[in-house]
mmCIF file of C-alpha atoms in Angstrom:
data_model
loop_
_atom_site.group_PDB
_atom_site.id
_atom_site.type_symbol
_atom_site.label_atom_id
_atom_site.label_comp_id
_atom_site.label_asym_id
_atom_site.label_seq_id
_atom_site.Cartn_x
_atom_site.Cartn_y
_atom_site.Cartn_z
ATOM 1 C CA MET M 1 56.624 98.680 69.095
ATOM 2 C CA CYS M 2 53.582 96.402 69.245
ATOM 3 C CA VAL M 3 52.539 94.304 72.238
ATOM 4 C CA ARG M 4 50.405 91.185 72.466
ATOM 5 C CA THR M 5 49.093 90.479 75.954
ATOM 6 C CA PRO M 6 48.051 86.968 77.116
ATOM 7 C CA ALA M 7 44.475 86.185 78.002
ATOM 8 C CA ARG M 8 43.541 87.064 81.594
ATOM 9 C CA ALA M 9 43.050 84.276 84.112
ATOM 10 C CA PRO M 10 39.432 83.411 84.942
ATOM 11 C CA ALA M 11 38.119 84.567 88.306
ATOM 12 C CA GLY M 12 39.530 82.502 91.163
ATOM 13 C CA VAL M 13 42.299 80.964 89.058
ATOM 14 C CA PRO M 14 45.912 81.956 89.833
ATOM 15 C CA ALA M 15 47.392 84.131 87.077
ATOM 16 C CA ARG M 16 50.259 82.054 85.652
ATOM 17 C CA PHE M 17 50.021 83.145 82.076
ATOM 18 C CA PRO M 18 53.144 84.100 80.134
ATOM 19 C CA ALA M 19 54.391 87.655 80.054
ATOM 20 C CA PRO M 20 53.240 89.928 77.209
ATOM 21 C CA ARG M 21 55.136 89.478 73.950
ATOM 22 C CA HIS M 22 56.521 92.656 72.436
ATOM 23 C CA HIS M 23 57.394 92.983 68.763
ATOM 24 C CA PRO M 24 59.578 95.990 67.875
ATOM 25 C CA TRP M 25 59.128 96.948 64.225
ATOM 26 C CA ALA M 26 61.925 99.084 62.751
ATOM 27 C CA GLY M 27 61.500 100.981 59.507
ATOM 28 C CA SER M 28 65.184 100.640 58.626
ATOM 29 C CA ALA M 29 67.508 97.698 58.140
ATOM 30 C CA CYS M 30 69.418 98.482 61.348
ATOM 31 C CA PRO M 31 68.421 98.882 65.019
ATOM 32 C CA PRO M 32 66.059 101.837 65.587
ATOM 33 C CA GLY M 33 67.050 105.000 67.364
ATOM 34 C CA GLY M 34 67.531 107.625 64.719
ATOM 35 C CA VAL M 35 71.094 106.618 63.980
ATOM 36 C CA ALA M 36 73.002 104.608 61.427
ATOM 37 C CA SER M 37 76.436 103.067 61.171
ATOM 38 C CA ALA M 38 77.806 102.487 57.699
ATOM 39 C CA GLU M 39 80.482 99.957 56.877
ATOM 40 C CA SER M 40 82.675 100.175 53.822
ATOM 41 C CA PRO M 41 81.989 97.713 50.994
ATOM 42 C CA ALA M 42 83.898 94.438 50.972
ATOM 43 C CA PRO M 43 87.093 94.470 48.911
ATOM 44 C CA GLU M 44 85.567 92.482 46.072
ATOM 45 C CA GLN M 45 82.682 94.985 45.896
ATOM 46 C CA SER M 46 84.751 98.149 45.992
ATOM 47 C CA GLY M 47 87.943 97.100 44.282
ATOM 48 C CA ALA M 48 89.815 97.943 47.470
ATOM 49 C CA GLY M 49 92.739 95.963 48.796
ATOM 50 C CA GLN M 50 93.166 94.050 52.028
ATOM 51 C CA GLY M 51 92.217 95.719 55.284
ATOM 52 C CA HIS M 52 89.502 97.887 53.794
ATOM 53 C CA GLY M 53 86.900 97.523 56.537
ATOM 54 C CA ALA M 54 86.365 100.941 58.084
ATOM 55 C CA ARG M 55 83.191 101.970 59.820
ATOM 56 C CA ALA M 56 81.575 105.371 60.057
ATOM 57 C CA GLY M 57 78.615 106.561 62.065
ATOM 58 C CA GLY M 58 76.089 109.280 61.445
ATOM 59 C CA GLY M 59 72.702 110.094 62.852
ATOM 60 C CA ARG M 60 70.259 112.542 64.221
ATOM 61 C CA GLY M 61 72.913 113.930 66.519
ATOM 62 C CA ALA M 62 74.094 115.287 63.234
ATOM 63 C CA ASP M 63 76.262 118.188 64.368
ATOM 64 C CA GLY M 64 78.604 115.671 65.967
ATOM 65 C CA ARG M 65 77.403 115.512 69.558
ATOM 66 C CA ARG M 66 77.359 111.975 70.770
ATOM 67 C CA VAL M 67 76.015 111.489 74.271
ATOM 68 C CA ARG M 68 75.892 114.263 76.818
ATOM 69 C CA ARG M 69 74.865 114.042 80.461
ATOM 70 C CA ALA M 70 73.723 117.240 82.113
ATOM 71 C CA ALA M 71 74.993 118.071 85.575
ATOM 72 C CA ALA M 72 72.666 117.571 88.518
ATOM 73 C CA GLY M 73 70.546 120.653 89.021
ATOM 74 C CA GLY M 74 71.447 122.154 85.660
ATOM 75 C CA GLY M 75 70.907 121.904 81.911
ATOM 76 C CA ALA M 76 68.394 119.303 80.812
ATOM 77 C CA GLY M 77 68.011 118.109 84.393
ATOM 78 C CA GLN M 78 66.007 121.226 85.212
ATOM 79 C CA ARG M 79 63.629 121.028 82.288
ATOM 80 C CA HIS M 80 62.212 117.545 82.705
ATOM 81 C CA ARG M 81 60.594 115.582 85.472
ATOM 82 C CA LEU M 82 63.177 112.831 85.720
ATOM 83 C CA GLY M 83 66.039 113.764 88.012
ATOM 84 C CA GLN M 84 69.700 113.243 87.256
ATOM 85 C CA GLY M 85 69.764 110.259 89.632
ATOM 86 C CA ALA M 86 67.214 108.408 87.493
ATOM 87 C CA ARG M 87 69.389 108.867 84.422
ATOM 88 C CA ARG M 88 72.706 108.156 86.112
ATOM 89 C CA SER M 89 72.037 104.426 86.335
ATOM 90 C CA PHE M 90 71.749 104.219 82.542
ATOM 91 C CA TYR M 91 75.120 105.878 82.046
ATOM 92 C CA GLU M 92 76.787 103.777 84.742
ATOM 93 C CA GLU M 93 75.514 100.544 83.192
ATOM 94 C CA LEU M 94 76.600 101.488 79.662
ATOM 95 C CA LEU M 95 80.007 102.652 80.884
ATOM 96 C CA SER M 96 80.558 99.451 82.878
ATOM 97 C CA HIS M 97 79.914 97.336 79.761
ATOM 98 C CA GLY M 98 82.110 99.463 77.503
ATOM 99 C CA ILE M 99 79.152 100.568 75.384
ATOM 100 C CA LEU M 100 79.995 104.175 76.253
ATOM 101 C CA GLU M 101 83.350 105.721 77.059
ATOM 102 C CA PRO M 102 84.266 109.268 78.108
ATOM 103 C CA LEU M 103 85.070 111.526 75.172
ATOM 104 C CA THR M 104 88.733 112.369 75.738
ATOM 105 C CA VAL M 105 90.049 113.198 72.261
ATOM 106 C CA PRO M 106 90.388 116.805 71.042
ATOM 107 C CA VAL M 107 87.269 118.221 69.397
ATOM 108 C CA GLU M 108 87.903 121.674 68.003
ATOM 109 C CA GLY M 109 85.118 124.210 68.307
ATOM 110 C CA MET M 110 82.891 122.147 70.629
ATOM 111 C CA VAL M 111 81.011 124.226 73.185
ATOM 112 C CA VAL M 112 81.342 122.480 76.558
ATOM 113 C CA LYS M 113 78.681 123.399 79.074
ATOM 114 C CA GLU M 114 79.831 123.766 82.654
ATOM 115 C CA GLY M 115 79.297 120.566 84.630
ATOM 116 C CA SER M 116 78.381 118.441 81.605
ATOM 117 C CA CYS M 117 80.023 115.159 80.652
ATOM 118 C CA ASN M 118 80.450 114.030 77.057
ATOM 119 C CA TYR M 119 80.682 110.404 75.960
ATOM 120 C CA MET M 120 81.159 108.474 72.749
ATOM 121 C CA ALA M 121 80.214 104.958 71.693
ATOM 122 C CA PRO M 122 83.300 103.042 70.378
ATOM 123 C CA GLN M 123 81.123 100.728 68.239
ATOM 124 C CA GLY M 124 78.727 103.452 67.107
ATOM 125 C CA ILE M 125 75.708 104.887 68.866
ATOM 126 C CA SER M 126 73.537 102.098 67.421
ATOM 127 C CA SER M 127 75.401 99.760 69.800
ATOM 128 C CA VAL M 128 73.411 101.377 72.629
ATOM 129 C CA VAL M 129 70.161 100.306 70.979
ATOM 130 C CA LYS M 130 71.523 96.807 70.294
ATOM 131 C CA TYR M 131 72.550 96.466 73.941
ATOM 132 C CA TYR M 132 69.066 97.230 75.246
ATOM 133 C CA LEU M 133 67.407 94.993 72.675
ATOM 134 C CA LYS M 134 69.525 92.106 73.998
ATOM 135 C CA GLN M 135 68.381 92.915 77.530
ATOM 136 C CA SER M 136 64.740 92.780 76.467
ATOM 137 C CA ALA M 137 63.740 89.144 76.994
ATOM 138 C CA GLY M 138 61.384 87.878 74.316
ATOM 139 C CA ALA M 139 61.676 90.917 72.031
ATOM 140 C CA ASP M 140 61.089 89.808 68.444
ATOM 141 C CA VAL M 141 62.696 92.605 66.412
ATOM 142 C CA ILE M 142 61.605 92.802 62.767
ATOM 143 C CA TYR M 143 63.471 95.203 60.497
ATOM 144 C CA GLU M 144 62.447 97.039 57.333
ATOM 145 C CA GLN M 145 58.814 97.273 58.374
ATOM 146 C CA HIS M 146 57.231 100.427 56.949
ATOM 147 C CA VAL M 147 53.952 100.973 58.814
ATOM 148 C CA THR M 148 51.288 102.575 56.616
ATOM 149 C CA ARG M 149 47.969 102.198 58.449
ATOM 150 C CA ILE M 150 46.649 101.653 61.984
ATOM 151 C CA SER M 151 42.990 100.681 62.372
ATOM 152 C CA LEU M 152 40.773 99.524 65.221
ATOM 153 C CA ARG M 153 39.490 95.983 64.669
ATOM 154 C CA ASP M 154 37.487 94.019 67.274
ATOM 155 C CA GLY M 155 39.083 95.765 70.242
ATOM 156 C CA LYS M 156 42.636 95.428 68.902
ATOM 157 C CA TRP M 157 44.941 97.498 66.729
ATOM 158 C CA GLU M 158 45.427 96.212 63.208
ATOM 159 C CA VAL M 159 48.780 97.440 61.905
ATOM 160 C CA SER M 160 49.389 97.377 58.147
ATOM 161 C CA ARG M 161 52.750 97.701 56.430
ATOM 162 C CA LYS M 162 54.090 98.079 52.908
ATOM 163 C CA MET M 163 55.341 94.503 52.764
ATOM 164 C CA GLY M 164 53.578 91.613 54.487
ATOM 165 C CA PRO M 165 50.081 91.035 55.829
ATOM 166 C CA PRO M 166 48.551 93.211 58.596
ATOM 167 C CA GLU M 167 48.831 92.000 62.188
ATOM 168 C CA GLN M 168 46.761 92.669 65.308
ATOM 169 C CA PHE M 169 48.104 93.853 68.670
ATOM 170 C CA ASP M 170 46.759 94.839 72.079
ATOM 171 C CA ILE M 171 49.080 97.842 72.523
ATOM 172 C CA VAL M 172 50.915 99.969 69.964
ATOM 173 C CA ILE M 173 53.804 102.291 70.884
ATOM 174 C CA LEU M 174 54.946 104.738 68.200
ATOM 175 C CA THR M 175 58.427 106.278 68.434
ATOM 176 C CA MET M 176 58.789 107.419 64.819
ATOM 177 C CA PRO M 177 59.291 111.114 63.984
ATOM 178 C CA VAL M 178 56.100 113.027 64.752
ATOM 179 C CA PRO M 179 55.368 114.086 61.126
ATOM 180 C CA GLN M 180 55.316 110.398 60.149
ATOM 181 C CA ILE M 181 52.713 109.699 62.842
ATOM 182 C CA LEU M 182 50.443 112.284 61.238
ATOM 183 C CA GLN M 183 50.929 110.631 57.828
ATOM 184 C CA LEU M 184 49.571 107.244 58.962
ATOM 185 C CA GLN M 185 46.322 106.127 57.364
ATOM 186 C CA GLY M 186 43.429 104.377 59.072
ATOM 187 C CA ASP M 187 41.523 105.342 62.216
ATOM 188 C CA LEU M 188 44.391 107.104 63.969
ATOM 189 C CA LEU M 189 43.831 110.718 62.920
ATOM 190 C CA SER M 190 40.093 110.559 63.539
ATOM 191 C CA MET M 191 40.762 109.462 67.133
ATOM 192 C CA ILE M 192 43.210 112.254 67.985
ATOM 193 C CA ASN M 193 41.476 115.188 69.638
ATOM 194 C CA GLY M 194 41.927 118.697 68.275
ATOM 195 C CA SER M 195 44.347 119.817 70.970
ATOM 196 C CA GLN M 196 46.622 116.805 70.499
ATOM 197 C CA LYS M 197 46.636 117.204 66.736
ATOM 198 C CA GLN M 198 47.596 120.857 67.062
ATOM 199 C CA GLN M 199 50.423 119.955 69.456
ATOM 200 C CA LEU M 200 51.749 117.283 67.094
ATOM 201 C CA GLU M 201 51.547 119.559 64.056
ATOM 202 C CA CYS M 202 53.747 122.130 65.833
ATOM 203 C CA VAL M 203 56.686 119.704 66.232
ATOM 204 C CA SER M 204 59.557 120.514 63.872
ATOM 205 C CA TYR M 205 62.889 118.926 62.931
ATOM 206 C CA SER M 206 66.058 120.058 61.208
ATOM 207 C CA SER M 207 67.234 118.201 58.093
ATOM 208 C CA ARG M 208 70.776 117.508 56.940
ATOM 209 C CA TYR M 209 73.111 115.085 55.211
ATOM 210 C CA ALA M 210 75.897 112.854 56.502
ATOM 211 C CA LEU M 211 78.758 111.705 54.312
ATOM 212 C CA GLY M 212 81.047 108.768 55.123
ATOM 213 C CA LEU M 213 84.453 108.399 53.468
ATOM 214 C CA PHE M 214 86.254 105.045 53.787
ATOM 215 C CA TYR M 215 89.975 104.463 53.305
ATOM 216 C CA GLU M 216 92.423 101.616 52.822
ATOM 217 C CA ALA M 217 94.293 100.272 55.848
ATOM 218 C CA GLY M 218 97.510 102.202 56.322
ATOM 219 C CA THR M 219 96.100 105.498 55.032
ATOM 220 C CA ARG M 220 97.205 108.458 57.158
ATOM 221 C CA ILE M 221 95.004 111.453 57.797
ATOM 222 C CA ASP M 222 97.340 113.962 59.424
ATOM 223 C CA VAL M 223 95.270 116.452 61.406
ATOM 224 C CA PRO M 224 95.777 117.443 65.085
ATOM 225 C CA TRP M 225 92.135 116.860 66.007
ATOM 226 C CA ALA M 226 89.756 113.918 66.128
ATOM 227 C CA ALA M 227 86.718 116.032 65.259
ATOM 228 C CA GLN M 228 86.044 119.633 64.387
ATOM 229 C CA TYR M 229 83.081 121.991 64.268
ATOM 230 C CA ILE M 230 83.086 124.299 61.242
ATOM 231 C CA THR M 231 81.531 127.749 61.657
ATOM 232 C CA ASP M 232 82.327 129.552 58.397
ATOM 233 C CA ASN M 233 81.291 127.110 55.668
ATOM 234 C CA PRO M 234 77.848 127.195 54.003
ATOM 235 C CA CYS M 235 77.791 123.413 53.534
ATOM 236 C CA ILE M 236 79.776 121.618 56.244
ATOM 237 C CA ARG M 237 79.157 121.931 59.981
ATOM 238 C CA PHE M 238 81.142 119.001 61.419
ATOM 239 C CA ILE M 239 84.018 116.711 60.413
ATOM 240 C CA SER M 240 85.146 113.645 62.352
ATOM 241 C CA ILE M 241 88.062 111.276 61.874
ATOM 242 C CA ASP M 242 85.743 108.618 63.159
ATOM 243 C CA ASN M 243 88.089 105.831 64.256
ATOM 244 C CA LYS M 244 90.263 108.451 65.989
ATOM 245 C CA LYS M 245 87.270 109.944 67.783
ATOM 246 C CA ARG M 246 86.186 106.496 68.946
ATOM 247 C CA ASN M 247 89.708 105.571 70.143
ATOM 248 C CA ILE M 248 89.765 102.502 67.900
ATOM 249 C CA GLU M 249 92.664 103.340 65.585
ATOM 250 C CA SER M 250 94.323 100.219 64.181
ATOM 251 C CA PRO M 251 96.903 99.609 61.417
ATOM 252 C CA GLU M 252 94.774 96.686 60.249
ATOM 253 C CA VAL M 253 91.642 98.734 59.586
ATOM 254 C CA GLY M 254 91.362 101.710 57.271
ATOM 255 C CA PRO M 255 90.308 105.055 58.762
ATOM 256 C CA SER M 256 86.984 106.702 58.019
ATOM 257 C CA VAL M 257 85.839 110.312 57.913
ATOM 258 C CA VAL M 258 82.311 111.485 58.738
ATOM 259 C CA VAL M 259 80.994 114.816 57.507
ATOM 260 C CA HIS M 260 77.727 116.451 58.624
ATOM 261 C CA THR M 261 76.211 119.343 56.733
ATOM 262 C CA THR M 262 74.694 122.531 58.078
ATOM 263 C CA VAL M 263 70.953 122.717 58.703
ATOM 264 C CA THR M 264 70.598 125.368 55.987
ATOM 265 C CA PHE M 265 72.332 123.215 53.378
ATOM 266 C CA GLY M 266 70.200 120.232 54.387
ATOM 267 C CA SER M 267 66.911 122.094 54.040
ATOM 268 C CA GLU M 268 67.902 123.733 50.744
ATOM 269 C CA HIS M 269 68.954 120.415 49.179
ATOM 270 C CA LEU M 270 66.480 118.101 50.888
ATOM 271 C CA ASP M 271 64.957 116.806 47.651
ATOM 272 C CA ALA M 272 67.979 117.322 45.414
ATOM 273 C CA ASP M 273 69.645 114.557 43.404
ATOM 274 C CA PRO M 274 71.755 112.505 45.885
ATOM 275 C CA ALA M 275 74.704 112.327 43.478
ATOM 276 C CA GLU M 276 74.738 116.108 43.146
ATOM 277 C CA VAL M 277 74.517 116.545 46.923
ATOM 278 C CA GLN M 278 77.473 114.192 47.388
ATOM 279 C CA ARG M 279 79.469 116.118 44.770
ATOM 280 C CA LEU M 280 78.788 119.444 46.539
ATOM 281 C CA ILE M 281 79.776 118.108 49.955
ATOM 282 C CA LEU M 282 82.997 116.611 48.574
ATOM 283 C CA HIS M 283 83.778 119.923 46.850
ATOM 284 C CA HIS M 284 83.482 121.855 50.118
ATOM 285 C CA LEU M 285 85.405 119.167 51.996
ATOM 286 C CA GLU M 286 88.291 119.416 49.535
ATOM 287 C CA ARG M 287 88.464 123.166 50.137
ATOM 288 C CA LEU M 288 88.515 122.658 53.914
ATOM 289 C CA MET M 289 90.931 119.700 53.828
ATOM 290 C CA PRO M 290 92.924 119.903 50.557
ATOM 291 C CA SER M 291 95.416 117.233 51.716
ATOM 292 C CA LEU M 292 92.725 114.642 52.461
ATOM 293 C CA PRO M 293 93.519 111.392 50.571
ATOM 294 C CA LYS M 294 91.133 110.045 47.964
ATOM 295 C CA PRO M 295 88.748 107.564 49.639
ATOM 296 C CA ALA M 296 88.219 103.988 48.504
ATOM 297 C CA SER M 297 84.454 104.443 48.826
ATOM 298 C CA VAL M 298 81.906 107.101 49.804
ATOM 299 C CA LYS M 299 78.395 106.841 51.258
ATOM 300 C CA CYS M 300 75.911 109.731 51.443
ATOM 301 C CA GLN M 301 72.968 109.579 53.874
ATOM 302 C CA LYS M 302 70.017 111.980 54.023
ATOM 303 C CA TRP M 303 68.425 112.673 57.414
ATOM 304 C CA ARG M 304 65.048 114.245 56.734
ATOM 305 C CA TYR M 305 64.330 114.216 60.479
ATOM 306 C CA SER M 306 67.660 115.034 62.077
ATOM 307 C CA GLN M 307 67.212 116.847 65.407
ATOM 308 C CA VAL M 308 64.085 118.163 67.066
ATOM 309 C CA THR M 309 63.988 121.950 66.849
ATOM 310 C CA LYS M 310 60.572 122.268 68.506
ATOM 311 C CA ALA M 311 59.177 119.471 70.692
ATOM 312 C CA VAL M 312 55.646 118.974 72.026
ATOM 313 C CA LEU M 313 55.210 121.596 74.724
ATOM 314 C CA ASN M 314 54.438 120.771 78.366
ATOM 315 C CA CYS M 315 54.697 117.048 77.689
ATOM 316 C CA PRO M 316 55.712 114.332 80.193
ATOM 317 C CA GLY M 317 57.636 112.462 77.493
ATOM 318 C CA HIS M 318 54.728 110.645 75.867
ATOM 319 C CA MET M 319 51.224 111.236 74.528
ATOM 320 C CA ILE M 320 48.323 108.789 74.818
ATOM 321 C CA LEU M 321 46.274 108.901 71.616
ATOM 322 C CA HIS M 322 43.806 106.161 72.597
ATOM 323 C CA THR M 323 43.267 104.408 75.919
ATOM 324 C CA GLN M 324 41.442 101.120 75.233
ATOM 325 C CA PRO M 325 43.210 99.537 73.445
ATOM 326 C CA LEU M 326 46.282 101.609 74.214
ATOM 327 C CA LEU M 327 47.934 103.621 71.454
ATOM 328 C CA ILE M 328 50.754 105.782 72.756
ATOM 329 C CA CYS M 329 53.595 107.727 71.170
ATOM 330 C CA GLY M 330 56.926 109.000 72.449
ATOM 331 C CA GLY M 331 60.512 109.744 71.503
ATOM 332 C CA ASP M 332 62.665 112.841 71.338
ATOM 333 C CA GLY M 333 59.814 114.765 69.689
ATOM 334 C CA PHE M 334 58.205 114.723 73.143
ATOM 335 C CA THR M 335 61.344 115.747 75.060
ATOM 336 C CA HIS M 336 64.507 116.935 73.273
ATOM 337 C CA SER M 337 67.198 115.540 70.962
ATOM 338 C CA ASN M 338 69.924 114.087 73.127
ATOM 339 C CA PHE M 339 70.406 110.891 75.117
ATOM 340 C CA ASP M 340 68.868 112.394 78.254
ATOM 341 C CA GLY M 341 65.763 113.219 76.237
ATOM 342 C CA CYS M 342 65.564 109.628 74.974
ATOM 343 C CA ILE M 343 65.884 108.280 78.524
ATOM 344 C CA ASP M 344 63.190 110.651 79.793
ATOM 345 C CA SER M 345 60.733 109.586 77.108
ATOM 346 C CA ALA M 346 61.523 105.874 77.492
ATOM 347 C CA MET M 347 60.953 105.967 81.251
ATOM 348 C CA SER M 348 57.758 107.952 80.776
ATOM 349 C CA LEU M 349 56.474 105.478 78.174
ATOM 350 C CA ALA M 350 57.329 102.489 80.375
ATOM 351 C CA GLU M 351 55.388 103.866 83.339
ATOM 352 C CA ALA M 352 52.361 104.666 81.166
ATOM 353 C CA VAL M 353 52.314 101.244 79.490
ATOM 354 C CA LYS M 354 52.790 99.309 82.766
ATOM 355 C CA SER M 355 49.413 100.481 84.008
ATOM 356 C CA HIS M 356 47.750 98.907 80.945
ATOM 357 C CA LEU M 357 49.316 95.447 81.224
#
């Protein structure tokens, strides 16, 4: 995200200038957050009949976990500075607006930690990001902005992108995967000290694929579970009957199935031909679920940066790369890959940026 701050009031003049304008830039065509929701093609595009409008979600919680809250005094609550009380308000707000709901459907093979609570997002986890963007007054979200270079120009940050002219900002907040930060051109790398660079280079992520299968309205998928973890397949780790898991089954909307691959399969096929990857996943899925109907459409998604396997050590949830003007980075690479980790980093970033406004 980039921030433009208003000019400061002259000495002796009351400060009545407008609030800083923030401009979130997202590299994808959907709200940021390391997740994606896919919707089946329209009937005229896919050749499908009426009622073909299923949705499927996949993302960096790629083994099927949605949102988990650790119990007070245990789990993630012990490892980070924010207490459970600070996080609880986020969950309560999202639950009260129906953005999150308790996960109540059967999930075979899921390891449930004592005292933890699991939730799901009926409209997809990206709905959480959309909700907070709506709460952010004045946020001018621009999608499909691939940042390539960050340079210091006349006391401001000049941010260049693949498409469009460069723009200047007073504050830049980076929440992209850590390896992509290190790939940015410009003045950034020369300003990072040796210790910070070493810390960033040590961050690692798992990689995997997600496959969405979309069906006609009225299609029945007869299994006793809503989702299932697979432990004995070299390709598939998780299968979800997505509309069943989200408690949004309807005779008017076709069901959808989401498949997530194992980490090993993802790393071994990371740069393979997408069509061949899709064929392999479908082959393994057919062996696991031989009675699964033929889908009306299929979408395969590669997640090069799925979940953080090694985060920045001894980090408060953010890292300041330059003070004046402020350049700061955060995200789950500075905490851990679940919703609690995202909250911890967001709160940490907010406190750090407030002192520079």
